[in-house]
Amino acid sequence: MERLKVAVLGATGMVGQRFISLLEDHPWFEVTTLAASPRSAGKTYEEAVGGRWKLETPMPERVKSMTVLDVSDVARVSSEVDFCFSAVDMTKDEIRKIEEEYAKNETPVVSNNSAHRWTEDVPMIIPELNPEHTRIIEYQRKRLNTTNGFIAVKPNCSIQAYAPAVHIWKEFGPKRLAVSTYQAISGAGKTFKDWPEMEGNVIPYIGGEEEKSEKEPLKIYGHIDENKGVIVPAEGPEITAQCIRIPVLNGHTASVFIDFEKDPSKEELISALTSYVGEPQKLDLPSAPKQFIQYLEDDNRPQVTLDVDFERGFGISIGRLRKDTVFDYKFVGLAHNTIRGAAGGAVLCAELLTAQKYIGKK
Ligand SMILES: NC(=O)c1ccc[n+]([C@@H]2O[C@H](COP(=O)([O-])OP(=O)(O)OC[C@H]3O[C@@H](n4cnc5c(N)ncnc54)[C@H](OP(=O)(O)O)[C@@H]3O)[C@@H](O)[C@H]2O)c1
């Protein structure tokens, strides 16, 4: 098939770089347009990024000489592409506005930003968990008065290490969760070079993260209200979260305590995780991990250095599931924050939307 033309908005930033690297040899999508702030517009991509390239892999040759456009030149960027990925860093109001302008220009937006996560007719997707939520796009298009344009978002990176397991266990009635996340510095767009104070350090605060960690899973577990044309978040489980920055480059770990309404055995819980097959696996999407969740039996796993790249960073690792003395069970989860938790999650979401025919050639 002819590849779809894609723009990366915020292409010079850390998440933008990850998009470019993940899409380098993508079978369905081709990055044809790069856009960033007016500071970068008019420069070649290589000049605009300068010393800010943050990935371990080198900058792909084909993007180096591409001229960066201004994100706010919506008509120009839209005219060049079939859809766009958004990873701009602006105020929430500005992001909401600019993403809506792209949608209204009939350019679908798959966003890494949080600005639209609570817009009621914007689907917030983890493709393995709630692929059916994309149906809300029909209602959103009516509101925006578009035939093609819409906005879809992926959730926060902090929830990826536990929200999937809890969803897969829904037959056992997850009731209450206490979560502590141990989050990598790349989640703040940083490396140790630009955040040396993090070496050997722990910071017990990440602005806004605890609220996202407690609430976002509920939208993913929610349902579509066909009368109102909105996604209604689930009422439970109750989640309390504490989010801590640790001196790790990539990989968010979560330590989770959980109560169930039913009384599942450890074997039932593990088997539900490892046998789970989601829509991306059924559709054989290009970025889909073959195994969505692996369960590690060794007491000292999952470990960031050994397990963060499981399934190219698209898979989730769970371990240490055992009975608890206060809650029913406790476990530890690990997910790659900039692949599954950011650009990779958005690419997988765009693949799902393409397979479902919400995104196509203009
Ligand atoms: N890092 C992560 O793991 C992660 C995870 C989840 C969500 N996020 C979110 O994703 C977004 C991007 O994060 P990041 O870490 O990649 O940030 P970043 O490295 O600071 O990059 C920000 C990007 O936005 C562009 N930008 C800044 N101001 C702009 C403006 N006024 N108009 C147009 N473009 C503008 C920048 O262009 P210039 O280079 O021209 O300034 C750059 O391309 C943020 O909203 C962040 O909260 C990040």
mmCIF file with all atom_site columns, N, CA and C and ligand atoms in Angstrom, residues 9-16 35-41 48 52 54 70-72 87-90 94-95 112-114 117 154 156-157 186-189 337-338 341-342, ligand 1:
data_model
loop_
_atom_site.group_PDB
_atom_site.id
_atom_site.type_symbol
_atom_site.label_atom_id
_atom_site.label_alt_id
_atom_site.label_comp_id
_atom_site.label_asym_id
_atom_site.label_entity_id
_atom_site.label_seq_id
_atom_site.pdbx_PDB_ins_code
_atom_site.Cartn_x
_atom_site.Cartn_y
_atom_site.Cartn_z
_atom_site.occupancy
_atom_site.B_iso_or_equiv
_atom_site.pdbx_formal_charge
_atom_site.auth_seq_id
_atom_site.auth_comp_id
_atom_site.auth_asym_id
_atom_site.auth_atom_id
_atom_site.pdbx_PDB_model_num
ATOM   1   N N   . LEU A 1 9   ? 4.504  17.253 14.832 1.00 0.00 ? 9   LEU A N   1
ATOM   2   C CA  . LEU A 1 9   ? 4.446  18.594 15.430 1.00 0.00 ? 9   LEU A CA  1
ATOM   3   C C   . LEU A 1 9   ? 5.245  18.535 16.729 1.00 0.00 ? 9   LEU A C   1
ATOM   4   N N   . GLY A 1 10  ? 6.230  19.412 16.871 1.00 0.00 ? 10  GLY A N   1
ATOM   5   C CA  . GLY A 1 10  ? 7.146  19.307 18.014 1.00 0.00 ? 10  GLY A CA  1
ATOM   6   C C   . GLY A 1 10  ? 8.278  18.350 17.686 1.00 0.00 ? 10  GLY A C   1
ATOM   7   N N   . ALA A 1 11  ? 8.660  18.333 16.394 1.00 0.00 ? 11  ALA A N   1
ATOM   8   C CA  . ALA A 1 11  ? 9.621  17.335 15.893 1.00 0.00 ? 11  ALA A CA  1
ATOM   9   C C   . ALA A 1 11  ? 11.004 17.468 16.518 1.00 0.00 ? 11  ALA A C   1
ATOM   10  N N   . THR A 1 12  ? 11.353 18.678 16.973 1.00 0.00 ? 12  THR A N   1
ATOM   11  C CA  . THR A 1 12  ? 12.705 18.890 17.503 1.00 0.00 ? 12  THR A CA  1
ATOM   12  C C   . THR A 1 12  ? 12.851 18.457 18.966 1.00 0.00 ? 12  THR A C   1
ATOM   13  N N   . GLY A 1 13  ? 11.732 18.228 19.646 1.00 0.00 ? 13  GLY A N   1
ATOM   14  C CA  . GLY A 1 13  ? 11.773 17.867 21.066 1.00 0.00 ? 13  GLY A CA  1
ATOM   15  C C   . GLY A 1 13  ? 12.093 16.397 21.282 1.00 0.00 ? 13  GLY A C   1
ATOM   16  N N   . MET A 1 14  ? 12.140 15.997 22.555 1.00 0.00 ? 14  MET A N   1
ATOM   17  C CA  . MET A 1 14  ? 12.534 14.627 22.865 1.00 0.00 ? 14  MET A CA  1
ATOM   18  C C   . MET A 1 14  ? 11.521 13.619 22.337 1.00 0.00 ? 14  MET A C   1
ATOM   19  N N   . VAL A 1 15  ? 10.231 13.896 22.539 1.00 0.00 ? 15  VAL A N   1
ATOM   20  C CA  . VAL A 1 15  ? 9.221  12.945 22.055 1.00 0.00 ? 15  VAL A CA  1
ATOM   21  C C   . VAL A 1 15  ? 9.168  12.978 20.533 1.00 0.00 ? 15  VAL A C   1
ATOM   22  N N   . GLY A 1 16  ? 9.313  14.198 19.962 1.00 0.00 ? 16  GLY A N   1
ATOM   23  C CA  . GLY A 1 16  ? 9.357  14.326 18.502 1.00 0.00 ? 16  GLY A CA  1
ATOM   24  C C   . GLY A 1 16  ? 10.492 13.490 17.911 1.00 0.00 ? 16  GLY A C   1
ATOM   25  N N   . ALA A 1 35  ? 7.572  19.971 12.041 1.00 0.00 ? 35  ALA A N   1
ATOM   26  C CA  . ALA A 1 35  ? 7.189  21.319 12.473 1.00 0.00 ? 35  ALA A CA  1
ATOM   27  C C   . ALA A 1 35  ? 7.555  21.512 13.936 1.00 0.00 ? 35  ALA A C   1
ATOM   28  N N   . ALA A 1 36  ? 7.902  22.757 14.267 1.00 0.00 ? 36  ALA A N   1
ATOM   29  C CA  . ALA A 1 36  ? 8.257  23.094 15.662 1.00 0.00 ? 36  ALA A CA  1
ATOM   30  C C   . ALA A 1 36  ? 7.928  24.570 15.882 1.00 0.00 ? 36  ALA A C   1
ATOM   31  N N   . SER A 1 37  ? 8.602  25.206 16.847 1.00 0.00 ? 37  SER A N   1
ATOM   32  C CA  . SER A 1 37  ? 8.276  26.592 17.182 1.00 0.00 ? 37  SER A CA  1
ATOM   33  C C   . SER A 1 37  ? 8.847  27.538 16.121 1.00 0.00 ? 37  SER A C   1
ATOM   34  N N   . PRO A 1 38  ? 8.459  28.825 16.184 1.00 0.00 ? 38  PRO A N   1
ATOM   35  C CA  . PRO A 1 38  ? 9.047  29.799 15.251 1.00 0.00 ? 38  PRO A CA  1
ATOM   36  C C   . PRO A 1 38  ? 10.574 29.870 15.382 1.00 0.00 ? 38  PRO A C   1
ATOM   37  N N   . ARG A 1 39  ? 11.121 29.477 16.551 1.00 0.00 ? 39  ARG A N   1
ATOM   38  C CA  . ARG A 1 39  ? 12.585 29.491 16.718 1.00 0.00 ? 39  ARG A CA  1
ATOM   39  C C   . ARG A 1 39  ? 13.266 28.538 15.733 1.00 0.00 ? 39  ARG A C   1
ATOM   40  N N   . SER A 1 40  ? 12.595 27.447 15.423 1.00 0.00 ? 40  SER A N   1
ATOM   41  C CA  . SER A 1 40  ? 13.184 26.423 14.547 1.00 0.00 ? 40  SER A CA  1
ATOM   42  C C   . SER A 1 40  ? 12.741 26.560 13.104 1.00 0.00 ? 40  SER A C   1
ATOM   43  N N   . ALA A 1 41  ? 11.583 27.207 12.877 1.00 0.00 ? 41  ALA A N   1
ATOM   44  C CA  . ALA A 1 41  ? 11.017 27.269 11.524 1.00 0.00 ? 41  ALA A CA  1
ATOM   45  C C   . ALA A 1 41  ? 12.003 27.905 10.557 1.00 0.00 ? 41  ALA A C   1
ATOM   46  N N   . ALA A 1 48  ? 18.173 22.949 13.482 1.00 0.00 ? 48  ALA A N   1
ATOM   47  C CA  . ALA A 1 48  ? 17.189 23.294 14.514 1.00 0.00 ? 48  ALA A CA  1
ATOM   48  C C   . ALA A 1 48  ? 17.413 22.466 15.785 1.00 0.00 ? 48  ALA A C   1
ATOM   49  N N   . ARG A 1 52  ? 20.714 19.135 20.694 1.00 0.00 ? 52  ARG A N   1
ATOM   50  C CA  . ARG A 1 52  ? 19.635 18.603 21.537 1.00 0.00 ? 52  ARG A CA  1
ATOM   51  C C   . ARG A 1 52  ? 19.198 17.185 21.173 1.00 0.00 ? 52  ARG A C   1
ATOM   52  N N   . LYS A 1 54  ? 18.652 13.575 21.596 1.00 0.00 ? 54  LYS A N   1
ATOM   53  C CA  . LYS A 1 54  ? 18.738 12.895 22.895 1.00 0.00 ? 54  LYS A CA  1
ATOM   54  C C   . LYS A 1 54  ? 18.690 11.380 22.822 1.00 0.00 ? 54  LYS A C   1
ATOM   55  N N   . ASP A 1 70  ? 6.638  25.948 10.768 1.00 0.00 ? 70  ASP A N   1
ATOM   56  C CA  . ASP A 1 70  ? 6.080  26.479 12.016 1.00 0.00 ? 70  ASP A CA  1
ATOM   57  C C   . ASP A 1 70  ? 4.769  25.748 12.320 1.00 0.00 ? 70  ASP A C   1
ATOM   58  N N   . VAL A 1 71  ? 4.653  25.194 13.522 1.00 0.00 ? 71  VAL A N   1
ATOM   59  C CA  . VAL A 1 71  ? 3.450  24.452 13.915 1.00 0.00 ? 71  VAL A CA  1
ATOM   60  C C   . VAL A 1 71  ? 2.188  25.286 13.693 1.00 0.00 ? 71  VAL A C   1
ATOM   61  N N   . SER A 1 72  ? 2.306  26.601 13.894 1.00 0.00 ? 72  SER A N   1
ATOM   62  C CA  . SER A 1 72  ? 1.097  27.428 13.782 1.00 0.00 ? 72  SER A CA  1
ATOM   63  C C   . SER A 1 72  ? 0.690  27.700 12.329 1.00 0.00 ? 72  SER A C   1
ATOM   64  N N   . ALA A 1 87  ? 3.455  16.470 19.526 1.00 0.00 ? 87  ALA A N   1
ATOM   65  C CA  . ALA A 1 87  ? 4.304  16.388 20.721 1.00 0.00 ? 87  ALA A CA  1
ATOM   66  C C   . ALA A 1 87  ? 4.885  17.762 21.014 1.00 0.00 ? 87  ALA A C   1
ATOM   67  N N   . VAL A 1 88  ? 4.043  18.790 20.874 1.00 0.00 ? 88  VAL A N   1
ATOM   68  C CA  . VAL A 1 88  ? 4.515  20.153 21.137 1.00 0.00 ? 88  VAL A CA  1
ATOM   69  C C   . VAL A 1 88  ? 4.445  20.456 22.627 1.00 0.00 ? 88  VAL A C   1
ATOM   70  N N   . ASP A 1 89  ? 5.331  21.324 23.066 1.00 0.00 ? 89  ASP A N   1
ATOM   71  C CA  . ASP A 1 89  ? 5.282  21.749 24.458 1.00 0.00 ? 89  ASP A CA  1
ATOM   72  C C   . ASP A 1 89  ? 4.844  23.212 24.498 1.00 0.00 ? 89  ASP A C   1
ATOM   73  N N   . MET A 1 90  ? 3.571  23.430 24.735 1.00 0.00 ? 90  MET A N   1
ATOM   74  C CA  . MET A 1 90  ? 3.009  24.788 24.842 1.00 0.00 ? 90  MET A CA  1
ATOM   75  C C   . MET A 1 90  ? 2.081  24.758 26.050 1.00 0.00 ? 90  MET A C   1
ATOM   76  N N   . GLU A 1 94  ? -3.151 26.490 24.628 1.00 0.00 ? 94  GLU A N   1
ATOM   77  C CA  . GLU A 1 94  ? -2.600 26.627 23.269 1.00 0.00 ? 94  GLU A CA  1
ATOM   78  C C   . GLU A 1 94  ? -2.618 25.278 22.542 1.00 0.00 ? 94  GLU A C   1
ATOM   79  N N   . ILE A 1 95  ? -2.286 24.218 23.274 1.00 0.00 ? 95  ILE A N   1
ATOM   80  C CA  . ILE A 1 95  ? -2.258 22.887 22.638 1.00 0.00 ? 95  ILE A CA  1
ATOM   81  C C   . ILE A 1 95  ? -3.672 22.472 22.236 1.00 0.00 ? 95  ILE A C   1
ATOM   82  N N   . ASN A 1 112 ? 0.343  13.073 21.800 1.00 0.00 ? 112 ASN A N   1
ATOM   83  C CA  . ASN A 1 112 ? 1.064  12.596 22.960 1.00 0.00 ? 112 ASN A CA  1
ATOM   84  C C   . ASN A 1 112 ? 0.797  13.512 24.157 1.00 0.00 ? 112 ASN A C   1
ATOM   85  N N   . ASN A 1 113 ? 0.141  14.647 23.896 1.00 0.00 ? 113 ASN A N   1
ATOM   86  C CA  . ASN A 1 113 ? -0.062 15.646 24.951 1.00 0.00 ? 113 ASN A CA  1
ATOM   87  C C   . ASN A 1 113 ? -1.276 15.337 25.807 1.00 0.00 ? 113 ASN A C   1
ATOM   88  N N   . SER A 1 114 ? -1.272 15.939 26.998 1.00 0.00 ? 114 SER A N   1
ATOM   89  C CA  . SER A 1 114 ? -2.381 15.676 27.928 1.00 0.00 ? 114 SER A CA  1
ATOM   90  C C   . SER A 1 114 ? -3.558 16.635 27.728 1.00 0.00 ? 114 SER A C   1
ATOM   91  N N   . ARG A 1 117 ? -6.959 15.090 26.975 1.00 0.00 ? 117 ARG A N   1
ATOM   92  C CA  . ARG A 1 117 ? -7.296 13.773 27.548 1.00 0.00 ? 117 ARG A CA  1
ATOM   93  C C   . ARG A 1 117 ? -8.660 13.758 28.208 1.00 0.00 ? 117 ARG A C   1
ATOM   94  N N   . LYS A 1 154 ? -3.160 9.446  23.580 1.00 0.00 ? 154 LYS A N   1
ATOM   95  C CA  . LYS A 1 154 ? -2.714 8.319  24.390 1.00 0.00 ? 154 LYS A CA  1
ATOM   96  C C   . LYS A 1 154 ? -2.597 8.794  25.837 1.00 0.00 ? 154 LYS A C   1
ATOM   97  N N   . ASN A 1 156 ? -1.152 8.982  29.936 1.00 0.00 ? 156 ASN A N   1
ATOM   98  C CA  . ASN A 1 156 ? 0.136  9.315  30.551 1.00 0.00 ? 156 ASN A CA  1
ATOM   99  C C   . ASN A 1 156 ? 1.064  8.090  30.645 1.00 0.00 ? 156 ASN A C   1
ATOM   100 N N   . CYS A 1 157 ? 2.369  8.372  30.628 1.00 0.00 ? 157 CYS A N   1
ATOM   101 C CA  . CYS A 1 157 ? 3.351  7.280  30.687 1.00 0.00 ? 157 CYS A CA  1
ATOM   102 C C   . CYS A 1 157 ? 3.323  6.537  32.027 1.00 0.00 ? 157 CYS A C   1
ATOM   103 N N   . SER A 1 186 ? 13.795 10.553 31.560 1.00 0.00 ? 186 SER A N   1
ATOM   104 C CA  . SER A 1 186 ? 13.384 10.882 30.181 1.00 0.00 ? 186 SER A CA  1
ATOM   105 C C   . SER A 1 186 ? 11.909 11.258 30.146 1.00 0.00 ? 186 SER A C   1
ATOM   106 N N   . GLY A 1 187 ? 11.150 10.879 31.153 1.00 0.00 ? 187 GLY A N   1
ATOM   107 C CA  . GLY A 1 187 ? 9.746  11.280 31.252 1.00 0.00 ? 187 GLY A CA  1
ATOM   108 C C   . GLY A 1 187 ? 9.606  12.782 31.421 1.00 0.00 ? 187 GLY A C   1
ATOM   109 N N   . ALA A 1 188 ? 10.678 13.431 31.866 1.00 0.00 ? 188 ALA A N   1
ATOM   110 C CA  . ALA A 1 188 ? 10.669 14.897 31.967 1.00 0.00 ? 188 ALA A CA  1
ATOM   111 C C   . ALA A 1 188 ? 11.395 15.501 30.772 1.00 0.00 ? 188 ALA A C   1
ATOM   112 N N   . GLY A 1 189 ? 11.630 14.685 29.735 1.00 0.00 ? 189 GLY A N   1
ATOM   113 C CA  . GLY A 1 189 ? 12.325 15.184 28.546 1.00 0.00 ? 189 GLY A CA  1
ATOM   114 C C   . GLY A 1 189 ? 13.812 15.392 28.780 1.00 0.00 ? 189 GLY A C   1
ATOM   115 N N   . ASN A 1 337 ? 8.854  4.203  29.209 1.00 0.00 ? 337 ASN A N   1
ATOM   116 C CA  . ASN A 1 337 ? 8.032  5.435  29.235 1.00 0.00 ? 337 ASN A CA  1
ATOM   117 C C   . ASN A 1 337 ? 8.047  6.221  27.939 1.00 0.00 ? 337 ASN A C   1
ATOM   118 N N   . THR A 1 338 ? 9.163  6.195  27.179 1.00 0.00 ? 338 THR A N   1
ATOM   119 C CA  . THR A 1 338 ? 9.126  7.006  25.951 1.00 0.00 ? 338 THR A CA  1
ATOM   120 C C   . THR A 1 338 ? 8.713  6.172  24.735 1.00 0.00 ? 338 THR A C   1
ATOM   121 N N   . GLY A 1 341 ? 5.054  4.317  26.589 1.00 0.00 ? 341 GLY A N   1
ATOM   122 C CA  . GLY A 1 341 ? 4.391  5.395  27.325 1.00 0.00 ? 341 GLY A CA  1
ATOM   123 C C   . GLY A 1 341 ? 4.272  6.713  26.573 1.00 0.00 ? 341 GLY A C   1
ATOM   124 N N   . ALA A 1 342 ? 4.926  6.856  25.432 1.00 0.00 ? 342 ALA A N   1
ATOM   125 C CA  . ALA A 1 342 ? 4.836  8.136  24.709 1.00 0.00 ? 342 ALA A CA  1
ATOM   126 C C   . ALA A 1 342 ? 4.742  7.885  23.206 1.00 0.00 ? 342 ALA A C   1
HETATM 127 N N1  . LIG B 2 .   ? 9.210  13.294 27.517 1.00 0.00 ? 1   LIG B N1  1
HETATM 128 C C1  . LIG B 2 .   ? 8.272  12.381 27.716 1.00 0.00 ? 1   LIG B C1  1
HETATM 129 O O1  . LIG B 2 .   ? 8.541  11.199 27.949 1.00 0.00 ? 1   LIG B O1  1
HETATM 130 C C2  . LIG B 2 .   ? 6.819  12.755 27.650 1.00 0.00 ? 1   LIG B C2  1
HETATM 131 C C3  . LIG B 2 .   ? 5.877  11.784 27.936 1.00 0.00 ? 1   LIG B C3  1
HETATM 132 C C4  . LIG B 2 .   ? 4.523  12.094 27.830 1.00 0.00 ? 1   LIG B C4  1
HETATM 133 C C5  . LIG B 2 .   ? 4.146  13.361 27.434 1.00 0.00 ? 1   LIG B C5  1
HETATM 134 N N2  . LIG B 2 .   ? 5.079  14.318 27.172 1.00 0.00 ? 1   LIG B N2  1
HETATM 135 C C6  . LIG B 2 .   ? 4.581  15.621 26.686 1.00 0.00 ? 1   LIG B C6  1
HETATM 136 O O2  . LIG B 2 .   ? 4.926  15.750 25.296 1.00 0.00 ? 1   LIG B O2  1
HETATM 137 C C7  . LIG B 2 .   ? 5.198  17.103 24.979 1.00 0.00 ? 1   LIG B C7  1
HETATM 138 C C8  . LIG B 2 .   ? 6.597  17.199 24.404 1.00 0.00 ? 1   LIG B C8  1
HETATM 139 O O3  . LIG B 2 .   ? 7.525  16.760 25.381 1.00 0.00 ? 1   LIG B O3  1
HETATM 140 P P1  . LIG B 2 .   ? 9.096  16.769 25.118 1.00 0.00 ? 1   LIG B P1  1
HETATM 141 O O4  . LIG B 2 .   ? 9.718  16.127 26.302 1.00 0.00 ? 1   LIG B O4  1
HETATM 142 O O5  . LIG B 2 .   ? 9.390  16.214 23.768 1.00 0.00 ? 1   LIG B O5  1
HETATM 143 O O6  . LIG B 2 .   ? 9.384  18.367 25.132 1.00 0.00 ? 1   LIG B O6  1
HETATM 144 P P2  . LIG B 2 .   ? 10.617 19.146 24.503 1.00 0.00 ? 1   LIG B P2  1
HETATM 145 O O7  . LIG B 2 .   ? 11.791 18.269 24.343 1.00 0.00 ? 1   LIG B O7  1
HETATM 146 O O8  . LIG B 2 .   ? 10.756 20.401 25.302 1.00 0.00 ? 1   LIG B O8  1
HETATM 147 O O9  . LIG B 2 .   ? 10.090 19.573 23.023 1.00 0.00 ? 1   LIG B O9  1
HETATM 148 C C9  . LIG B 2 .   ? 9.056  20.475 22.832 1.00 0.00 ? 1   LIG B C9  1
HETATM 149 C C10 . LIG B 2 .   ? 8.714  20.636 21.348 1.00 0.00 ? 1   LIG B C10 1
HETATM 150 O O10 . LIG B 2 .   ? 7.650  21.600 21.238 1.00 0.00 ? 1   LIG B O10 1
HETATM 151 C C11 . LIG B 2 .   ? 8.084  22.669 20.405 1.00 0.00 ? 1   LIG B C11 1
HETATM 152 N N3  . LIG B 2 .   ? 7.527  23.935 20.878 1.00 0.00 ? 1   LIG B N3  1
HETATM 153 C C12 . LIG B 2 .   ? 7.807  24.588 22.032 1.00 0.00 ? 1   LIG B C12 1
HETATM 154 N N4  . LIG B 2 .   ? 7.134  25.757 22.072 1.00 0.00 ? 1   LIG B N4  1
HETATM 155 C C13 . LIG B 2 .   ? 6.430  25.843 20.929 1.00 0.00 ? 1   LIG B C13 1
HETATM 156 C C14 . LIG B 2 .   ? 5.564  26.827 20.379 1.00 0.00 ? 1   LIG B C14 1
HETATM 157 N N5  . LIG B 2 .   ? 5.279  27.954 21.009 1.00 0.00 ? 1   LIG B N5  1
HETATM 158 N N6  . LIG B 2 .   ? 5.004  26.566 19.148 1.00 0.00 ? 1   LIG B N6  1
HETATM 159 C C15 . LIG B 2 .   ? 5.290  25.428 18.485 1.00 0.00 ? 1   LIG B C15 1
HETATM 160 N N7  . LIG B 2 .   ? 6.112  24.458 18.959 1.00 0.00 ? 1   LIG B N7  1
HETATM 161 C C16 . LIG B 2 .   ? 6.681  24.681 20.160 1.00 0.00 ? 1   LIG B C16 1
HETATM 162 C C17 . LIG B 2 .   ? 9.602  22.669 20.473 1.00 0.00 ? 1   LIG B C17 1
HETATM 163 O O11 . LIG B 2 .   ? 10.128 23.327 19.322 1.00 0.00 ? 1   LIG B O11 1
HETATM 164 P P3  . LIG B 2 .   ? 11.525 24.138 19.390 1.00 0.00 ? 1   LIG B P3  1
HETATM 165 O O12 . LIG B 2 .   ? 12.625 23.127 19.362 1.00 0.00 ? 1   LIG B O12 1
HETATM 166 O O13 . LIG B 2 .   ? 11.489 24.941 18.122 1.00 0.00 ? 1   LIG B O13 1
HETATM 167 O O14 . LIG B 2 .   ? 11.522 24.973 20.623 1.00 0.00 ? 1   LIG B O14 1
HETATM 168 C C18 . LIG B 2 .   ? 9.873  21.180 20.502 1.00 0.00 ? 1   LIG B C18 1
HETATM 169 O O15 . LIG B 2 .   ? 9.787  20.659 19.199 1.00 0.00 ? 1   LIG B O15 1
HETATM 170 C C19 . LIG B 2 .   ? 5.019  17.888 26.292 1.00 0.00 ? 1   LIG B C19 1
HETATM 171 O O16 . LIG B 2 .   ? 3.725  18.444 26.290 1.00 0.00 ? 1   LIG B O16 1
HETATM 172 C C20 . LIG B 2 .   ? 5.179  16.844 27.361 1.00 0.00 ? 1   LIG B C20 1
HETATM 173 O O17 . LIG B 2 .   ? 4.469  17.196 28.520 1.00 0.00 ? 1   LIG B O17 1
HETATM 174 C C21 . LIG B 2 .   ? 6.422  14.035 27.264 1.00 0.00 ? 1   LIG B C21 1
#
